[in-house]
Coordinates of C-alpha atoms in Angstrom, one line a residue:
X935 CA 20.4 -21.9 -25.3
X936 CA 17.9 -23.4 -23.4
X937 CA 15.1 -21.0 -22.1
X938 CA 14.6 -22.5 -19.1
X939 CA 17.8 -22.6 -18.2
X940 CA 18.5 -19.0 -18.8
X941 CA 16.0 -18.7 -16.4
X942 CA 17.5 -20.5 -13.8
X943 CA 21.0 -18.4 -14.1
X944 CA 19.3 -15.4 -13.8
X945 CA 17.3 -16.9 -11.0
X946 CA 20.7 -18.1 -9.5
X947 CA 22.6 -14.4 -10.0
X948 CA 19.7 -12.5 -8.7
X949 CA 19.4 -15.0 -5.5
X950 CA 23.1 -15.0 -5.5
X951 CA 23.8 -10.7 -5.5
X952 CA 20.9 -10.0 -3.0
X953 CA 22.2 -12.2 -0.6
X954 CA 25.9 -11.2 -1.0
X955 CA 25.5 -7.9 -2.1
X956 CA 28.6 -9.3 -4.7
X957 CA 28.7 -8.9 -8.6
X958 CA 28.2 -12.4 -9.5
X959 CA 30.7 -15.1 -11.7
X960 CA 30.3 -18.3 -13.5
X961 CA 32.3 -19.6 -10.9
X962 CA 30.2 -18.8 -8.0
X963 CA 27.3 -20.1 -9.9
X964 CA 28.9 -23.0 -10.7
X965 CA 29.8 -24.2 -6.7
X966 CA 26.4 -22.6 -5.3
X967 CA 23.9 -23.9 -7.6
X968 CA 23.1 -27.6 -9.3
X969 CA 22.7 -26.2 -12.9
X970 CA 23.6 -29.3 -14.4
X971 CA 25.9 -27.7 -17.3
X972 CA 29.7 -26.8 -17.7
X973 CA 31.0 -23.5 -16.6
X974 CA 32.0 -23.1 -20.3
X975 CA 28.2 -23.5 -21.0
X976 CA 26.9 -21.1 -17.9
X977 CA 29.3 -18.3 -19.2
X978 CA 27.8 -18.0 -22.5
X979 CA 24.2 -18.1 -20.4
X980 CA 25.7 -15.1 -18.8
X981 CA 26.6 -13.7 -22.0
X982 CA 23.6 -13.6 -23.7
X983 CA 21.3 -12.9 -20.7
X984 CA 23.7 -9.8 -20.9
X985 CA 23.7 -9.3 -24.2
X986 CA 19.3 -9.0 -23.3
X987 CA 20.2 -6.3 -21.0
X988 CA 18.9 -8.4 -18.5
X989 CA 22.3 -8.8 -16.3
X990 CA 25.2 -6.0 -16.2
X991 CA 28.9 -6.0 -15.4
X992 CA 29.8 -3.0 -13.3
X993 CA 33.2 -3.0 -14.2
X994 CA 35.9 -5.2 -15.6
X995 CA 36.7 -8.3 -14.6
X996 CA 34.0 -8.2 -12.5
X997 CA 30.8 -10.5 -12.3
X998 CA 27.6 -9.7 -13.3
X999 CA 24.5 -8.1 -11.7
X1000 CA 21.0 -8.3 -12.4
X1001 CA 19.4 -4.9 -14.3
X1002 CA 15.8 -3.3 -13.5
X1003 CA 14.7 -5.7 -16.6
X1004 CA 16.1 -8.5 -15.2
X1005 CA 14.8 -7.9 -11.4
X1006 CA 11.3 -7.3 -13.6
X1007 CA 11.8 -10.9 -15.3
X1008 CA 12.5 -12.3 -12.2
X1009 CA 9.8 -11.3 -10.5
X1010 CA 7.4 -12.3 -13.1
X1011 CA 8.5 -15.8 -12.9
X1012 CA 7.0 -16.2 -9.4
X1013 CA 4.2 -17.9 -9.7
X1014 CA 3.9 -18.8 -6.1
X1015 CA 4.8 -17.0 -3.1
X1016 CA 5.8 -19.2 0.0
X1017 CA 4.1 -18.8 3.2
X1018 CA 5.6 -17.2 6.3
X1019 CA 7.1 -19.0 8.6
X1020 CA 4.9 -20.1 11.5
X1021 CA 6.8 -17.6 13.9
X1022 CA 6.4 -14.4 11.2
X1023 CA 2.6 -15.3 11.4
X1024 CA 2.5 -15.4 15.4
X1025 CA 4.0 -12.0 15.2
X1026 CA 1.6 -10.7 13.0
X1027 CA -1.2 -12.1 15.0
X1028 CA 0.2 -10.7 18.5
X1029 CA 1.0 -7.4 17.3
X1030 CA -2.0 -7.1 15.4
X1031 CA -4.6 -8.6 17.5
X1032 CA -4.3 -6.0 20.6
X1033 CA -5.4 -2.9 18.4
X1034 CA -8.0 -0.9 19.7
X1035 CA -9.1 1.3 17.1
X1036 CA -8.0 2.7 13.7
X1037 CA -5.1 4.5 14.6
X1038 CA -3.7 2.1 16.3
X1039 CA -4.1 -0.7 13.7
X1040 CA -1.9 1.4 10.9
X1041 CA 1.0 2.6 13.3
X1042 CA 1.3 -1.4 14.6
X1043 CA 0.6 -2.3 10.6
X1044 CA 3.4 0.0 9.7
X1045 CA 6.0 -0.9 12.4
X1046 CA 5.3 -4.5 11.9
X1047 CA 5.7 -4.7 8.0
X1048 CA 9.2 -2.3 8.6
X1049 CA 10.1 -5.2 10.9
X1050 CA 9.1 -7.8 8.7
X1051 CA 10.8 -7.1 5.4
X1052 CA 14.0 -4.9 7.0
X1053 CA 12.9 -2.0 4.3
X1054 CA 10.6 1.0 4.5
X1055 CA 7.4 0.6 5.3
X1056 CA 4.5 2.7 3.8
X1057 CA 1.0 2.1 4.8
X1058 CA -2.1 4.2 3.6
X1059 CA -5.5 5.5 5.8
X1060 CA -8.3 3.8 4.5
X1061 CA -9.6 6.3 1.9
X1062 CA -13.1 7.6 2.5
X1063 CA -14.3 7.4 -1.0
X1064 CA -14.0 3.7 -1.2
X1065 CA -14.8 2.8 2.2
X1066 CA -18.8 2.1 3.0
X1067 CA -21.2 3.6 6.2
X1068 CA -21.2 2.0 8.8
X1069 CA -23.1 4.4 11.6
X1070 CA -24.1 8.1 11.0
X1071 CA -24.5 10.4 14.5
X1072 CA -26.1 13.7 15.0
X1073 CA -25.0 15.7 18.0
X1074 CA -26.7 18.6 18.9
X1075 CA -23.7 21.0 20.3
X1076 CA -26.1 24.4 21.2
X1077 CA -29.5 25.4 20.0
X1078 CA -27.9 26.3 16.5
X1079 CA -25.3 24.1 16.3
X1080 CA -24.9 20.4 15.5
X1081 CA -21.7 17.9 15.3
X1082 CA -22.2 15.2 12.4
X1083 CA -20.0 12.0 12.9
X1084 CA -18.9 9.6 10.6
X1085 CA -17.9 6.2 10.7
X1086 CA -17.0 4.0 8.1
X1087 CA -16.8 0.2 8.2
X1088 CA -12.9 0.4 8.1
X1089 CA -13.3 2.4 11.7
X1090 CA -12.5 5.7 10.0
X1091 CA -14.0 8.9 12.4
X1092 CA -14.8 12.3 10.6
X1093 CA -16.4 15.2 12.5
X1094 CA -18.2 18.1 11.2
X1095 CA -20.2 21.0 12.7
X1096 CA -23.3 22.7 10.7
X1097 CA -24.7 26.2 11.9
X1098 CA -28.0 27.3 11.4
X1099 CA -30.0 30.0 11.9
X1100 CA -32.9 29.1 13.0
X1101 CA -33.1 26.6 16.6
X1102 CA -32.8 23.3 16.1
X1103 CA -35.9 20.8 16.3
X1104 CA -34.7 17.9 18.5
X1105 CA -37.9 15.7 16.9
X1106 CA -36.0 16.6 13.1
X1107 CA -32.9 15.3 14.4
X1108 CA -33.9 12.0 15.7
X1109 CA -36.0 11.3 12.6
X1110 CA -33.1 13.3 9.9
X1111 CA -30.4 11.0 12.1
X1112 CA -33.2 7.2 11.1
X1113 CA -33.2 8.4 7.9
X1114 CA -29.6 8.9 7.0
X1115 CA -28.9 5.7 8.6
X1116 CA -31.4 3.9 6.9
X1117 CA -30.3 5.2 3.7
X1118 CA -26.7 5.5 3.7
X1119 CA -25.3 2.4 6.1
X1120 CA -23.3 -0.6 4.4
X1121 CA -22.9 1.4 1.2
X1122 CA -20.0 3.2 -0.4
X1123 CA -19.6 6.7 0.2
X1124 CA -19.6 8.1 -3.5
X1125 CA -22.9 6.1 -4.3
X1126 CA -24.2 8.0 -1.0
X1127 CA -24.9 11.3 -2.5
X1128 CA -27.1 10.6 -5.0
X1129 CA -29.4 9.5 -2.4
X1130 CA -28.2 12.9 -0.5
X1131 CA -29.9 15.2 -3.2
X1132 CA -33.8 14.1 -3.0
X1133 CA -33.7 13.8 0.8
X1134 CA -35.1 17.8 1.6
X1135 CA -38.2 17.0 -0.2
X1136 CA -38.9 14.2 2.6
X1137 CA -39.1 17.0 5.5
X1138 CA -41.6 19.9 6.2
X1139 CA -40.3 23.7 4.1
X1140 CA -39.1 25.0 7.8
X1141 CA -36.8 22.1 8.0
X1142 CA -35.3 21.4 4.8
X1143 CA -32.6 24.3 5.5
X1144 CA -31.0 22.1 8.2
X1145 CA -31.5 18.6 5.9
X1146 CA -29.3 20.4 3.1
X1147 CA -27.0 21.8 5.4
X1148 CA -26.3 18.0 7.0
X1149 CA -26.3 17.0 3.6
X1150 CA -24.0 19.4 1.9
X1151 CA -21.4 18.4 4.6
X1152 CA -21.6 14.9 3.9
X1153 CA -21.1 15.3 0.2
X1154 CA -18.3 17.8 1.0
X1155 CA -16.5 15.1 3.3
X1156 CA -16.9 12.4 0.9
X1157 CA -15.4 14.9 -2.0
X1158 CA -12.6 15.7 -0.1
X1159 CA -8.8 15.5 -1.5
X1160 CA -6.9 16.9 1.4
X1161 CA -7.9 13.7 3.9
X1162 CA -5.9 10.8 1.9
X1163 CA -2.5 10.4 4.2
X1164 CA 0.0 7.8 4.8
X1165 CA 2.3 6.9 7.5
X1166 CA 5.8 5.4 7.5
X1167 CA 8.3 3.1 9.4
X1168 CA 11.7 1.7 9.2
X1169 CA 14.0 5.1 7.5
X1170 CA 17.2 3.7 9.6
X1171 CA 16.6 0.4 7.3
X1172 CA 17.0 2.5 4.1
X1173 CA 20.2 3.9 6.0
X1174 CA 21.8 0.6 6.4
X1175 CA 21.6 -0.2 2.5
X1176 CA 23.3 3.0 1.4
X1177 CA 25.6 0.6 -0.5
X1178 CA 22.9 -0.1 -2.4
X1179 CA 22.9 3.4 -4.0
X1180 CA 24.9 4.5 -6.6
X1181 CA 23.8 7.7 -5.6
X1182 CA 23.0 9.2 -1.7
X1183 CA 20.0 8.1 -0.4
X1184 CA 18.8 11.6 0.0
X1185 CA 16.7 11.6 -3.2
X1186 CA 14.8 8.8 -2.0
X1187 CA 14.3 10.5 1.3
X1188 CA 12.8 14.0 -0.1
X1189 CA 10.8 11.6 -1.8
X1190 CA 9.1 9.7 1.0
X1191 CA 9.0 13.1 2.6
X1192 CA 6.5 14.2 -0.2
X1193 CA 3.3 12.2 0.5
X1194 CA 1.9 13.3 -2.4
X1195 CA 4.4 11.3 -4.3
X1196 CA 4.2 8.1 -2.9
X1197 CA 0.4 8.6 -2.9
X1198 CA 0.5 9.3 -6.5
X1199 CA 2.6 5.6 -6.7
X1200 CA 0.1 3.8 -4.8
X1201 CA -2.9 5.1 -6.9
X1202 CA -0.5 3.8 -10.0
X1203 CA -0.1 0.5 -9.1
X1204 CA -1.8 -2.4 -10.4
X1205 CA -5.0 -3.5 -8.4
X1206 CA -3.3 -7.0 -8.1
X1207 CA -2.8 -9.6 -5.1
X1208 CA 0.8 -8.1 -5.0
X1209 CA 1.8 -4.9 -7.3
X1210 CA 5.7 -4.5 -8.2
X1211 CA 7.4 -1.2 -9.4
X1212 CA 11.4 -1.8 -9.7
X1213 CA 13.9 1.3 -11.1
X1214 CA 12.7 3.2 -13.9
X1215 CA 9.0 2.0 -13.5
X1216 CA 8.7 4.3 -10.4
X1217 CA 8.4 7.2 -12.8
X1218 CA 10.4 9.5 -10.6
X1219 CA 13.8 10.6 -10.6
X1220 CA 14.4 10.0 -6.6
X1221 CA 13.1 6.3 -6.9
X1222 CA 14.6 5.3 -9.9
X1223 CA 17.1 2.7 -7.8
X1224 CA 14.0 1.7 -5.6
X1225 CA 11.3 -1.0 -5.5
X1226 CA 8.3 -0.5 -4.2
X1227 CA 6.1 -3.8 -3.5
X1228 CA 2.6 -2.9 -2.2
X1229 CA -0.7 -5.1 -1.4
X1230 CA -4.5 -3.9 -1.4
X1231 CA -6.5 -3.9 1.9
X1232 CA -9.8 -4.0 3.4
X1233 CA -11.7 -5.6 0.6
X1234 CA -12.9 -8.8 0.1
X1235 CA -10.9 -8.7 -3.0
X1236 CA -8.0 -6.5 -4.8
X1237 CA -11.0 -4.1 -6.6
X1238 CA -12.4 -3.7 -3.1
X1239 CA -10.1 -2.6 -1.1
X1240 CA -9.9 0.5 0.5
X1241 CA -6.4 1.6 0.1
X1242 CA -2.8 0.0 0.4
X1243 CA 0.1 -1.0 2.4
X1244 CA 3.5 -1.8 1.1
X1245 CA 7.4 -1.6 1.4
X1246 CA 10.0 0.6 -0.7
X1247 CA 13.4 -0.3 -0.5
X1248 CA 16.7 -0.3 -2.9
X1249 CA 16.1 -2.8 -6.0
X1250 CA 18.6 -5.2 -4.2
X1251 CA 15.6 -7.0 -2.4
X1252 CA 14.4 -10.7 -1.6
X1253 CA 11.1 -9.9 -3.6
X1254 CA 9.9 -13.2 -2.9
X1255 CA 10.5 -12.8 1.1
X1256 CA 8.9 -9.3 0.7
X1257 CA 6.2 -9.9 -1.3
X1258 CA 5.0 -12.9 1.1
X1259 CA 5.4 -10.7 4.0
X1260 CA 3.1 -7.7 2.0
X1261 CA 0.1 -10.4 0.8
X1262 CA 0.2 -11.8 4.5
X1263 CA 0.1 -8.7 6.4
X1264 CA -2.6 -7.3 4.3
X1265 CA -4.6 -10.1 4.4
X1266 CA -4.8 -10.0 8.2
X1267 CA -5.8 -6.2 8.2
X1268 CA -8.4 -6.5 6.3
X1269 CA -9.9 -9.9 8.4
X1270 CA -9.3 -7.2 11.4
X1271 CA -11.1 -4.4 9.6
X1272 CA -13.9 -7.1 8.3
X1273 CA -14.5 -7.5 12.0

């Protein structure tokens, strides 16, 4: 049997069961799709694509559907991902372009990719550790008490107050606030630190206990666990494939309900233009009839990026629509966040 051509049936039953939602026959293949061979010949295609585990007959004298390795095979054959239509890009462009500040770019992110690809829609907060300085602000608050703000170059705020006992020298903070500018803007946060620990010995004895206070907080926010979060969009799609489950779709539910889980999937997945998990690769029992299909944004380039943006739906999914819509909308985040 030709390889190719076993290609091109699974190609054709995959295309075929997502569209139809139908276990798929020789028959069908034969009328829908120019294979160029008897039905005699497609059949034993069938057979041993079957016999590969890559296809599955749910019961007798029924057709066959694609398996979690065949999906996987599938999706590993595409090379090339089309581009979205022109109208998909205007409404990534309209919704997107009218954001006004962080916040408001991942809850229009996340409705937008739920409407794009009909399926869940998962996208992450830029993560502090891999995101760079962009403007460091010291706010005195009282005569003992001063507010430190952080911004990152992805738009990211964090606030945090430092007490200290003695009053505080306005002159200190004007030249502690130059400093840590200087030193810390345009560079990732982790690297920051370093550079945290030597910067006491640059002030007078009487002021380095406010300099290590300032600095302790900064190392503390950039060490922080508790601040990665994601937002989602689109449950009532995952609703309207129930028929897609052999199961409820509860367990899939308590799983997106757990952030910790799908944040524990997104640090998983390959650092690639476009990362696939289907079934079984999910490594959890609530997702094991899901795909997830998730992108990289913020960066220049997949190892850049400051954390990621996907879709998880049931393994019955146009991965190539999908996928497309994924690349495209993270690709216009991170131009927006690059601005």
């Amino acid at each position: 049997m030709s390889q190719d051509r076993r290609l091109d049936v699974l190609r054709a039953i995959v295309q075929d069961y997502v569209e139809t939602r139908e276990p798929v026959g020789s028959r069908i293949l034969v009328e829908r799709h120019s294979l160029g061979v008897s039905p005699a010949t497609i059949r034993n295609d069938m057979a041993a694509l079957e016999e590969e585990g890559l296809i599955a007959q749910p019961h007798t004298s029924a057709g066959r559907v694609p398996t979690d390795k065949g999906y996987r095979l599938f999706v590993d054959q595409i090379s090339t991902l089309k581009p979205l239509s022109m109208a998909e890009r205007r409404a990534i462009q309209s919704l997107l372009d009218g954001a006004v500040d962080l916040d408001d770019v991942v809850e229009r992110t996340v409705r937008l990719l739920a409407q794009l690809t009909h399926q869940v829609a998962v996208v992450q907060y830029p993560s502090l550790r891999r995101s760079a300085l962009r403007h460091l602000e010291l706010v005195p608050l009282s005569p003992q008490r001063l507010l430190v703000v952080i911004i990152t170059d992805t738009g990211r705020v964090e606030q945090r107050s430092v007490e200290t006992a003695a009053e505080i020298d306005p002159g200190v903070i004007a030249e502690l606030r130059a400093r840590l500018n200087v030193i810390c803007a345009g560079r990732r946060l982790p690297a920051i630190s370093h550079t945290l620990a030597s910067l006491p010995e640059q002030f007078a004895p009487e002021h380095r206990p406010l300099v290590e206070a300032v600095a302790d907080v900064l190392v503390d926010t950039l060490r922080l666990e508790t601040e990665e979060r994601i937002v989602m969009a689109g449950t009532a799609n995952l609703a309207r494939s129930d028929l897609d489950f052999t199961r409820t779709i509860g367990p899939v539910l308590e799983a997106l309900e757990e952030q910790v889980v799908m944040l524990r999937l997104f640090s998983e997945m390959e650092e690639d233009a476009v990362a696939v998990r289907i079934g079984a690769e999910n490594h959890h029992e609530g997702l094991a009839e899901a795909s997830v299909v998730t992108s990289i944004y913020g960066g220049a380039a997949p190892s850049e990026g400051v954390a990621r943006l996907g879709v998880l739906g049931p393994t019955r999914m146009d991965y190539p629509g999908t996928m497309a819509a994924v690349r495209a909308v993270a690709r216009y985040i991170s131009r927006i966040l690059a601005g």
